[in-house]
Amino acid sequence: MVTTTGLAAAPALPEGSAPAPGPAAEAPVGGGHHALAALLVLADGRFPAGGHAHSGGAEAAVKAGRITDGASLAAFCRGRLHTTGLTAAALAAAAAAGLDPLDLDAAADARTPSSALRTASRRLGRQLTRAARATWPSAALDALAAARPRGAHQPVVLGLVARAAGLSPLAAAYAAAYESVSGPATAVVRLLSLDPFEASAVLARLAPDLDEVARTAAEAARRALDEGPHVLPAASAPLLDITAEQHAAWPVRLFAT
């Protein structure tokens, strides 16, 4: 059994007292303050993992007229977060919890019906592996790179990277969930010349949804330790799959997906 630091409830404290510094105070992250810094690095859009080249389906949604402003961007991001975002967050949390990454890679494949998105996920996984092996060297990442030379699915790699950086499954879920909405929000700023302040406000207002998705994903990962990867969420967004295939056939596009 792998201990999922950060998922257990903190002990009750006397009224008026503050939690002592150290790992207990950093329970959602795990590993203390250095791990919190690692989460910031991992979630930073400037981390060279290739995500900046992907819109998460936003480019196709903009062209189809489904994203036109901040309100429609918020609706798109919320829907993505609670479907493919939840699925990715659970896979990342499970990898961080210590489940077999090859089993999780197969589970990710089964949860990604679009061929274009499977290819993109593996490319992103390969790029993230390269960046992470230089940042947080790990025997587990080395072994996965050898087993999947063309790249494992990105959420699985993200979970292993989180584990190598000393992060908890919950923190891995947060990183994956945030990535599922920050990518489209950033892309729409470029696609529509949307005010970046408005895009940032969309992400800020999604904070309660991000909390909910991360907690649900981490709990699913904890169950999967005992019951196997089949209990992980398999929420999908069929329109994202359909438009991903259409987008891949465009002769000219700004983003890879």
PDB file of C-alpha atoms in Angstrom:
ATOM      1  CA  MET A   1       0.000   0.000   0.000  1.00  0.00           C
ATOM      2  CA  VAL A   2       1.330   3.442  -0.925  1.00  0.00           C
ATOM      3  CA  THR A   3       0.774   6.201   1.587  1.00  0.00           C
ATOM      4  CA  THR A   4      -1.030   9.141  -0.020  1.00  0.00           C
ATOM      5  CA  THR A   5       0.357  11.992   2.051  1.00  0.00           C
ATOM      6  CA  GLY A   6      -2.009  14.939   2.026  1.00  0.00           C
ATOM      7  CA  LEU A   7      -5.254  12.962   1.716  1.00  0.00           C
ATOM      8  CA  ALA A   8      -5.687  12.221   5.417  1.00  0.00           C
ATOM      9  CA  ALA A   9      -7.601  14.626   7.613  1.00  0.00           C
ATOM     10  CA  ALA A  10      -5.529  16.874   9.843  1.00  0.00           C
ATOM     11  CA  PRO A  11      -5.900  16.406  13.612  1.00  0.00           C
ATOM     12  CA  ALA A  12      -8.131  18.833  15.486  1.00  0.00           C
ATOM     13  CA  LEU A  13      -6.388  21.833  17.060  1.00  0.00           C
ATOM     14  CA  PRO A  14      -7.310  23.778  20.178  1.00  0.00           C
ATOM     15  CA  GLU A  15      -9.510  26.789  19.471  1.00  0.00           C
ATOM     16  CA  GLY A  16      -7.470  29.820  18.466  1.00  0.00           C
ATOM     17  CA  SER A  17      -4.290  27.872  17.709  1.00  0.00           C
ATOM     18  CA  ALA A  18      -2.518  27.730  14.350  1.00  0.00           C
ATOM     19  CA  PRO A  19      -1.091  24.642  12.674  1.00  0.00           C
ATOM     20  CA  ALA A  20       2.579  24.068  13.261  1.00  0.00           C
ATOM     21  CA  PRO A  21       4.867  24.607  10.276  1.00  0.00           C
ATOM     22  CA  GLY A  22       5.989  21.557   8.360  1.00  0.00           C
ATOM     23  CA  PRO A  23       4.381  18.807   6.278  1.00  0.00           C
ATOM     24  CA  ALA A  24       1.123  18.805   8.264  1.00  0.00           C
ATOM     25  CA  ALA A  25       0.549  22.468   7.437  1.00  0.00           C
ATOM     26  CA  GLU A  26       1.191  21.717   3.784  1.00  0.00           C
ATOM     27  CA  ALA A  27      -1.110  18.690   3.624  1.00  0.00           C
ATOM     28  CA  PRO A  28      -2.634  19.410   0.192  1.00  0.00           C
ATOM     29  CA  VAL A  29       0.834  19.417  -1.351  1.00  0.00           C
ATOM     30  CA  GLY A  30       2.913  17.015   0.697  1.00  0.00           C
ATOM     31  CA  GLY A  31       6.600  17.261   1.462  1.00  0.00           C
ATOM     32  CA  GLY A  32       6.629  20.710   3.095  1.00  0.00           C
ATOM     33  CA  HIS A  33       7.432  24.122   1.644  1.00  0.00           C
ATOM     34  CA  HIS A  34       9.934  22.830  -0.923  1.00  0.00           C
ATOM     35  CA  ALA A  35       7.133  20.740  -2.441  1.00  0.00           C
ATOM     36  CA  LEU A  36       4.888  23.784  -2.677  1.00  0.00           C
ATOM     37  CA  ALA A  37       7.625  25.475  -4.704  1.00  0.00           C
ATOM     38  CA  ALA A  38       7.843  22.380  -6.908  1.00  0.00           C
ATOM     39  CA  LEU A  39       4.098  22.575  -7.581  1.00  0.00           C
ATOM     40  CA  LEU A  40       4.470  26.198  -8.643  1.00  0.00           C
ATOM     41  CA  VAL A  41       7.242  25.237 -11.063  1.00  0.00           C
ATOM     42  CA  LEU A  42       5.251  22.320 -12.472  1.00  0.00           C
ATOM     43  CA  ALA A  43       2.062  24.367 -12.958  1.00  0.00           C
ATOM     44  CA  ASP A  44       3.883  27.344 -14.478  1.00  0.00           C
ATOM     45  CA  GLY A  45       2.928  27.789 -18.121  1.00  0.00           C
ATOM     46  CA  ARG A  46       6.567  28.626 -18.850  1.00  0.00           C
ATOM     47  CA  PHE A  47       7.739  25.167 -17.795  1.00  0.00           C
ATOM     48  CA  PRO A  48       9.060  23.721 -21.091  1.00  0.00           C
ATOM     49  CA  ALA A  49       6.551  20.884 -21.412  1.00  0.00           C
ATOM     50  CA  GLY A  50       5.031  21.960 -24.739  1.00  0.00           C
ATOM     51  CA  GLY A  51       1.576  22.921 -23.502  1.00  0.00           C
ATOM     52  CA  HIS A  52       1.770  26.432 -24.961  1.00  0.00           C
ATOM     53  CA  ALA A  53       1.330  24.948 -28.460  1.00  0.00           C
ATOM     54  CA  HIS A  54      -2.071  23.414 -27.598  1.00  0.00           C
ATOM     55  CA  SER A  55      -5.422  25.154 -27.139  1.00  0.00           C
ATOM     56  CA  GLY A  56      -7.287  22.259 -25.534  1.00  0.00           C
ATOM     57  CA  GLY A  57     -10.018  22.451 -28.138  1.00  0.00           C
ATOM     58  CA  ALA A  58     -10.463  26.209 -27.818  1.00  0.00           C
ATOM     59  CA  GLU A  59      -9.300  26.999 -31.358  1.00  0.00           C
ATOM     60  CA  ALA A  60     -11.997  24.813 -32.903  1.00  0.00           C
ATOM     61  CA  ALA A  61     -14.578  26.207 -30.475  1.00  0.00           C
ATOM     62  CA  VAL A  62     -13.666  29.780 -31.419  1.00  0.00           C
ATOM     63  CA  LYS A  63     -13.958  29.026 -35.128  1.00  0.00           C
ATOM     64  CA  ALA A  64     -17.355  27.361 -34.582  1.00  0.00           C
ATOM     65  CA  GLY A  65     -18.596  30.390 -32.635  1.00  0.00           C
ATOM     66  CA  ARG A  66     -18.949  28.553 -29.321  1.00  0.00           C
ATOM     67  CA  ILE A  67     -16.384  30.812 -27.621  1.00  0.00           C
ATOM     68  CA  THR A  68     -16.873  34.503 -28.322  1.00  0.00           C
ATOM     69  CA  ASP A  69     -16.207  36.267 -25.020  1.00  0.00           C
ATOM     70  CA  GLY A  70     -15.368  35.775 -21.355  1.00  0.00           C
ATOM     71  CA  ALA A  71     -18.722  34.227 -20.463  1.00  0.00           C
ATOM     72  CA  SER A  72     -18.574  31.591 -23.193  1.00  0.00           C
ATOM     73  CA  LEU A  73     -14.918  30.908 -22.338  1.00  0.00           C
ATOM     74  CA  ALA A  74     -15.972  30.273 -18.738  1.00  0.00           C
ATOM     75  CA  ALA A  75     -18.675  27.840 -19.858  1.00  0.00           C
ATOM     76  CA  PHE A  76     -16.213  26.017 -22.119  1.00  0.00           C
ATOM     77  CA  CYS A  77     -13.576  25.760 -19.394  1.00  0.00           C
ATOM     78  CA  ARG A  78     -16.063  24.579 -16.785  1.00  0.00           C
ATOM     79  CA  GLY A  79     -17.328  21.839 -19.086  1.00  0.00           C
ATOM     80  CA  ARG A  80     -13.801  20.759 -19.983  1.00  0.00           C
ATOM     81  CA  LEU A  81     -12.720  20.744 -16.341  1.00  0.00           C
ATOM     82  CA  HIS A  82     -15.539  18.447 -15.199  1.00  0.00           C
ATOM     83  CA  THR A  83     -15.062  15.972 -18.071  1.00  0.00           C
ATOM     84  CA  THR A  84     -11.640  15.492 -19.633  1.00  0.00           C
ATOM     85  CA  GLY A  85     -10.064  17.559 -16.851  1.00  0.00           C
ATOM     86  CA  LEU A  86     -11.410  15.234 -14.172  1.00  0.00           C
ATOM     87  CA  THR A  87     -10.233  12.188 -16.098  1.00  0.00           C
ATOM     88  CA  ALA A  88      -6.729  13.617 -16.513  1.00  0.00           C
ATOM     89  CA  ALA A  89      -6.563  14.709 -12.875  1.00  0.00           C
ATOM     90  CA  ALA A  90      -7.475  11.229 -11.654  1.00  0.00           C
ATOM     91  CA  LEU A  91      -4.858   9.591 -13.878  1.00  0.00           C
ATOM     92  CA  ALA A  92      -2.223  12.027 -12.620  1.00  0.00           C
ATOM     93  CA  ALA A  93      -3.221  11.472  -8.990  1.00  0.00           C
ATOM     94  CA  ALA A  94      -3.110   7.692  -9.461  1.00  0.00           C
ATOM     95  CA  ALA A  95       0.384   7.865 -10.945  1.00  0.00           C
ATOM     96  CA  ALA A  96       1.519  10.065  -8.064  1.00  0.00           C
ATOM     97  CA  ALA A  97      -0.011   7.569  -5.623  1.00  0.00           C
ATOM     98  CA  GLY A  98       2.144   4.765  -6.992  1.00  0.00           C
ATOM     99  CA  LEU A  99      -0.072   2.783  -9.381  1.00  0.00           C
ATOM    100  CA  ASP A 100       1.681   1.035 -12.265  1.00  0.00           C
ATOM    101  CA  PRO A 101       2.241   3.731 -14.910  1.00  0.00           C
ATOM    102  CA  LEU A 102       1.946   1.232 -17.759  1.00  0.00           C
ATOM    103  CA  ASP A 103      -1.476   0.150 -16.504  1.00  0.00           C
ATOM    104  CA  LEU A 104      -2.437   3.797 -16.224  1.00  0.00           C
ATOM    105  CA  ASP A 105      -1.129   4.488 -19.722  1.00  0.00           C
ATOM    106  CA  ALA A 106      -3.455   1.783 -21.047  1.00  0.00           C
ATOM    107  CA  ALA A 107      -6.300   3.299 -19.013  1.00  0.00           C
ATOM    108  CA  ALA A 108      -5.567   6.712 -20.533  1.00  0.00           C
ATOM    109  CA  ASP A 109      -5.618   5.206 -24.012  1.00  0.00           C
ATOM    110  CA  ALA A 110      -9.043   3.690 -23.349  1.00  0.00           C
ATOM    111  CA  ARG A 111     -10.321   7.053 -22.122  1.00  0.00           C
ATOM    112  CA  THR A 112      -9.135   8.977 -25.204  1.00  0.00           C
ATOM    113  CA  PRO A 113     -11.300   7.951 -28.179  1.00  0.00           C
ATOM    114  CA  SER A 114      -9.900  10.584 -30.558  1.00  0.00           C
ATOM    115  CA  SER A 115      -6.810   9.437 -32.445  1.00  0.00           C
ATOM    116  CA  ALA A 116      -5.651  13.044 -32.781  1.00  0.00           C
ATOM    117  CA  LEU A 117      -5.888  13.576 -29.019  1.00  0.00           C
ATOM    118  CA  ARG A 118      -4.128  10.286 -28.252  1.00  0.00           C
ATOM    119  CA  THR A 119      -1.247  11.341 -30.483  1.00  0.00           C
ATOM    120  CA  ALA A 120      -1.112  14.797 -28.920  1.00  0.00           C
ATOM    121  CA  SER A 121      -1.221  13.399 -25.383  1.00  0.00           C
ATOM    122  CA  ARG A 122       1.729  11.109 -26.074  1.00  0.00           C
ATOM    123  CA  ARG A 123       3.713  13.919 -27.683  1.00  0.00           C
ATOM    124  CA  LEU A 124       3.069  16.116 -24.687  1.00  0.00           C
ATOM    125  CA  GLY A 125       4.002  13.223 -22.414  1.00  0.00           C
ATOM    126  CA  ARG A 126       7.303  12.791 -24.221  1.00  0.00           C
ATOM    127  CA  GLN A 127       8.077  16.511 -23.970  1.00  0.00           C
ATOM    128  CA  LEU A 128       7.148  16.595 -20.281  1.00  0.00           C
ATOM    129  CA  THR A 129       9.341  13.552 -19.659  1.00  0.00           C
ATOM    130  CA  ARG A 130      12.328  15.319 -21.241  1.00  0.00           C
ATOM    131  CA  ALA A 131      11.791  18.455 -19.173  1.00  0.00           C
ATOM    132  CA  ALA A 132      11.155  16.567 -15.948  1.00  0.00           C
ATOM    133  CA  ARG A 133      14.140  14.241 -16.241  1.00  0.00           C
ATOM    134  CA  ALA A 134      16.345  17.338 -16.379  1.00  0.00           C
ATOM    135  CA  THR A 135      14.505  18.952 -13.460  1.00  0.00           C
ATOM    136  CA  TRP A 136      13.623  16.084 -11.097  1.00  0.00           C
ATOM    137  CA  PRO A 137      15.687  13.017 -12.115  1.00  0.00           C
ATOM    138  CA  SER A 138      13.767   9.835 -11.365  1.00  0.00           C
ATOM    139  CA  ALA A 139      14.293   6.125 -11.975  1.00  0.00           C
ATOM    140  CA  ALA A 140      10.533   5.794 -12.527  1.00  0.00           C
ATOM    141  CA  LEU A 141      10.613   8.412 -15.286  1.00  0.00           C
ATOM    142  CA  ASP A 142      13.643   6.705 -16.840  1.00  0.00           C
ATOM    143  CA  ALA A 143      11.828   3.367 -16.826  1.00  0.00           C
ATOM    144  CA  LEU A 144       8.675   4.840 -18.364  1.00  0.00           C
ATOM    145  CA  ALA A 145      10.695   6.593 -21.074  1.00  0.00           C
ATOM    146  CA  ALA A 146      12.354   3.279 -21.929  1.00  0.00           C
ATOM    147  CA  ALA A 147       9.022   1.436 -22.015  1.00  0.00           C
ATOM    148  CA  ARG A 148       7.242   4.150 -24.023  1.00  0.00           C
ATOM    149  CA  PRO A 149       9.935   5.756 -26.228  1.00  0.00           C
ATOM    150  CA  ARG A 150       7.286   7.563 -28.288  1.00  0.00           C
ATOM    151  CA  GLY A 151       5.780   8.987 -25.129  1.00  0.00           C
ATOM    152  CA  ALA A 152       3.351   7.916 -22.439  1.00  0.00           C
ATOM    153  CA  HIS A 153       0.112   9.815 -21.995  1.00  0.00           C
ATOM    154  CA  GLN A 154       0.696  13.254 -20.525  1.00  0.00           C
ATOM    155  CA  PRO A 155      -1.435  12.903 -17.350  1.00  0.00           C
ATOM    156  CA  VAL A 156       0.409   9.708 -16.405  1.00  0.00           C
ATOM    157  CA  VAL A 157       3.770  11.385 -16.882  1.00  0.00           C
ATOM    158  CA  LEU A 158       2.528  14.406 -14.920  1.00  0.00           C
ATOM    159  CA  GLY A 159       1.686  12.161 -11.977  1.00  0.00           C
ATOM    160  CA  LEU A 160       5.105  10.513 -12.030  1.00  0.00           C
ATOM    161  CA  VAL A 161       6.757  13.926 -12.217  1.00  0.00           C
ATOM    162  CA  ALA A 162       4.721  15.091  -9.228  1.00  0.00           C
ATOM    163  CA  ARG A 163       5.828  12.002  -7.296  1.00  0.00           C
ATOM    164  CA  ALA A 164       9.471  12.637  -8.231  1.00  0.00           C
ATOM    165  CA  ALA A 165       9.108  16.241  -7.035  1.00  0.00           C
ATOM    166  CA  GLY A 166       7.755  15.115  -3.647  1.00  0.00           C
ATOM    167  CA  LEU A 167       4.155  16.121  -4.327  1.00  0.00           C
ATOM    168  CA  SER A 168       1.034  14.351  -3.096  1.00  0.00           C
ATOM    169  CA  PRO A 169      -1.627  12.770  -5.336  1.00  0.00           C
ATOM    170  CA  LEU A 170      -3.900  15.700  -4.509  1.00  0.00           C
ATOM    171  CA  ALA A 171      -1.262  18.157  -5.712  1.00  0.00           C
ATOM    172  CA  ALA A 172      -0.865  16.166  -8.928  1.00  0.00           C
ATOM    173  CA  ALA A 173      -4.624  16.341  -9.415  1.00  0.00           C
ATOM    174  CA  TYR A 174      -4.553  20.098  -8.925  1.00  0.00           C
ATOM    175  CA  ALA A 175      -1.787  20.489 -11.515  1.00  0.00           C
ATOM    176  CA  ALA A 176      -3.685  18.435 -14.106  1.00  0.00           C
ATOM    177  CA  ALA A 177      -7.022  20.125 -13.389  1.00  0.00           C
ATOM    178  CA  TYR A 178      -5.529  23.608 -13.612  1.00  0.00           C
ATOM    179  CA  GLU A 179      -3.765  22.744 -16.849  1.00  0.00           C
ATOM    180  CA  SER A 180      -7.071  21.622 -18.378  1.00  0.00           C
ATOM    181  CA  VAL A 181      -8.466  25.157 -18.112  1.00  0.00           C
ATOM    182  CA  SER A 182      -5.424  27.426 -18.156  1.00  0.00           C
ATOM    183  CA  GLY A 183      -4.414  26.216 -21.629  1.00  0.00           C
ATOM    184  CA  PRO A 184      -7.746  27.128 -23.284  1.00  0.00           C
ATOM    185  CA  ALA A 185      -7.916  30.446 -21.402  1.00  0.00           C
ATOM    186  CA  THR A 186      -4.458  31.464 -22.567  1.00  0.00           C
ATOM    187  CA  ALA A 187      -5.189  30.329 -26.109  1.00  0.00           C
ATOM    188  CA  VAL A 188      -8.386  32.398 -26.320  1.00  0.00           C
ATOM    189  CA  VAL A 189      -6.434  35.519 -25.375  1.00  0.00           C
ATOM    190  CA  ARG A 190      -4.447  34.982 -28.561  1.00  0.00           C
ATOM    191  CA  LEU A 191      -7.317  33.739 -30.718  1.00  0.00           C
ATOM    192  CA  LEU A 192      -9.838  36.461 -29.865  1.00  0.00           C
ATOM    193  CA  SER A 193      -7.558  39.180 -28.503  1.00  0.00           C
ATOM    194  CA  LEU A 194      -9.541  38.697 -25.308  1.00  0.00           C
ATOM    195  CA  ASP A 195      -8.506  40.964 -22.477  1.00  0.00           C
ATOM    196  CA  PRO A 196      -6.012  38.897 -20.443  1.00  0.00           C
ATOM    197  CA  PHE A 197      -7.496  40.364 -17.251  1.00  0.00           C
ATOM    198  CA  GLU A 198     -10.832  38.852 -18.232  1.00  0.00           C
ATOM    199  CA  ALA A 199      -9.240  35.471 -18.966  1.00  0.00           C
ATOM    200  CA  SER A 200      -7.525  35.517 -15.571  1.00  0.00           C
ATOM    201  CA  ALA A 201     -10.833  36.359 -13.914  1.00  0.00           C
ATOM    202  CA  VAL A 202     -12.396  33.320 -15.596  1.00  0.00           C
ATOM    203  CA  LEU A 203      -9.726  31.089 -14.059  1.00  0.00           C
ATOM    204  CA  ALA A 204     -10.091  32.723 -10.639  1.00  0.00           C
ATOM    205  CA  ARG A 205     -13.851  32.164 -10.621  1.00  0.00           C
ATOM    206  CA  LEU A 206     -13.293  28.504 -11.439  1.00  0.00           C
ATOM    207  CA  ALA A 207     -11.382  27.996  -8.171  1.00  0.00           C
ATOM    208  CA  PRO A 208     -14.253  26.197  -6.370  1.00  0.00           C
ATOM    209  CA  ASP A 209     -14.682  23.875  -9.364  1.00  0.00           C
ATOM    210  CA  LEU A 210     -10.939  23.199  -9.407  1.00  0.00           C
ATOM    211  CA  ASP A 211     -11.056  22.304  -5.712  1.00  0.00           C
ATOM    212  CA  GLU A 212     -13.975  19.935  -6.287  1.00  0.00           C
ATOM    213  CA  VAL A 213     -12.385  18.199  -9.277  1.00  0.00           C
ATOM    214  CA  ALA A 214      -8.994  17.819  -7.570  1.00  0.00           C
ATOM    215  CA  ARG A 215     -10.537  16.302  -4.443  1.00  0.00           C
ATOM    216  CA  THR A 216     -12.717  13.927  -6.474  1.00  0.00           C
ATOM    217  CA  ALA A 217      -9.718  12.841  -8.550  1.00  0.00           C
ATOM    218  CA  ALA A 218      -7.522  12.259  -5.490  1.00  0.00           C
ATOM    219  CA  GLU A 219     -10.232  10.211  -3.799  1.00  0.00           C
ATOM    220  CA  ALA A 220     -10.598   8.091  -6.955  1.00  0.00           C
ATOM    221  CA  ALA A 221      -6.843   7.534  -6.963  1.00  0.00           C
ATOM    222  CA  ARG A 222      -6.975   6.378  -3.352  1.00  0.00           C
ATOM    223  CA  ARG A 223      -9.700   3.866  -4.268  1.00  0.00           C
ATOM    224  CA  ALA A 224      -7.691   2.709  -7.276  1.00  0.00           C
ATOM    225  CA  LEU A 225      -4.822   1.689  -5.002  1.00  0.00           C
ATOM    226  CA  ASP A 226      -7.063  -1.083  -3.677  1.00  0.00           C
ATOM    227  CA  GLU A 227      -9.423  -1.729  -6.580  1.00  0.00           C
ATOM    228  CA  GLY A 228      -7.371  -1.005  -9.693  1.00  0.00           C
ATOM    229  CA  PRO A 229      -7.402   1.661 -12.445  1.00  0.00           C
ATOM    230  CA  HIS A 230     -10.876   0.677 -13.670  1.00  0.00           C
ATOM    231  CA  VAL A 231     -12.440   2.723 -10.841  1.00  0.00           C
ATOM    232  CA  LEU A 232     -10.864   5.958 -12.087  1.00  0.00           C
ATOM    233  CA  PRO A 233     -13.249   8.456 -13.722  1.00  0.00           C
ATOM    234  CA  ALA A 234     -13.840   8.098 -17.456  1.00  0.00           C
ATOM    235  CA  ALA A 235     -15.778  11.321 -18.034  1.00  0.00           C
ATOM    236  CA  SER A 236     -15.704  12.431 -21.653  1.00  0.00           C
ATOM    237  CA  ALA A 237     -16.690  15.339 -23.879  1.00  0.00           C
ATOM    238  CA  PRO A 238     -17.655  13.874 -27.274  1.00  0.00           C
ATOM    239  CA  LEU A 239     -17.751  17.277 -28.968  1.00  0.00           C
ATOM    240  CA  LEU A 240     -14.113  17.840 -28.018  1.00  0.00           C
ATOM    241  CA  ASP A 241     -13.222  14.506 -29.621  1.00  0.00           C
ATOM    242  CA  ILE A 242     -15.138  15.312 -32.814  1.00  0.00           C
ATOM    243  CA  THR A 243     -13.699  18.801 -33.187  1.00  0.00           C
ATOM    244  CA  ALA A 244     -10.183  17.507 -32.412  1.00  0.00           C
ATOM    245  CA  GLU A 245     -10.402  15.228 -35.439  1.00  0.00           C
ATOM    246  CA  GLN A 246     -11.700  18.092 -37.578  1.00  0.00           C
ATOM    247  CA  HIS A 247      -9.029  20.465 -36.275  1.00  0.00           C
ATOM    248  CA  ALA A 248      -6.265  17.981 -37.078  1.00  0.00           C
ATOM    249  CA  ALA A 249      -7.302  18.117 -40.752  1.00  0.00           C
ATOM    250  CA  TRP A 250      -7.166  21.905 -41.034  1.00  0.00           C
ATOM    251  CA  PRO A 251      -4.438  22.979 -43.485  1.00  0.00           C
ATOM    252  CA  VAL A 252      -3.737  26.126 -41.430  1.00  0.00           C
ATOM    253  CA  ARG A 253      -4.100  26.409 -37.666  1.00  0.00           C
ATOM    254  CA  LEU A 254      -2.466  28.342 -34.862  1.00  0.00           C
ATOM    255  CA  PHE A 255      -2.367  25.500 -32.318  1.00  0.00           C
ATOM    256  CA  ALA A 256      -1.489  21.808 -32.556  1.00  0.00           C
ATOM    257  CA  THR A 257      -4.819  20.845 -30.925  1.00  0.00           C
TER     258      THR A 257
END
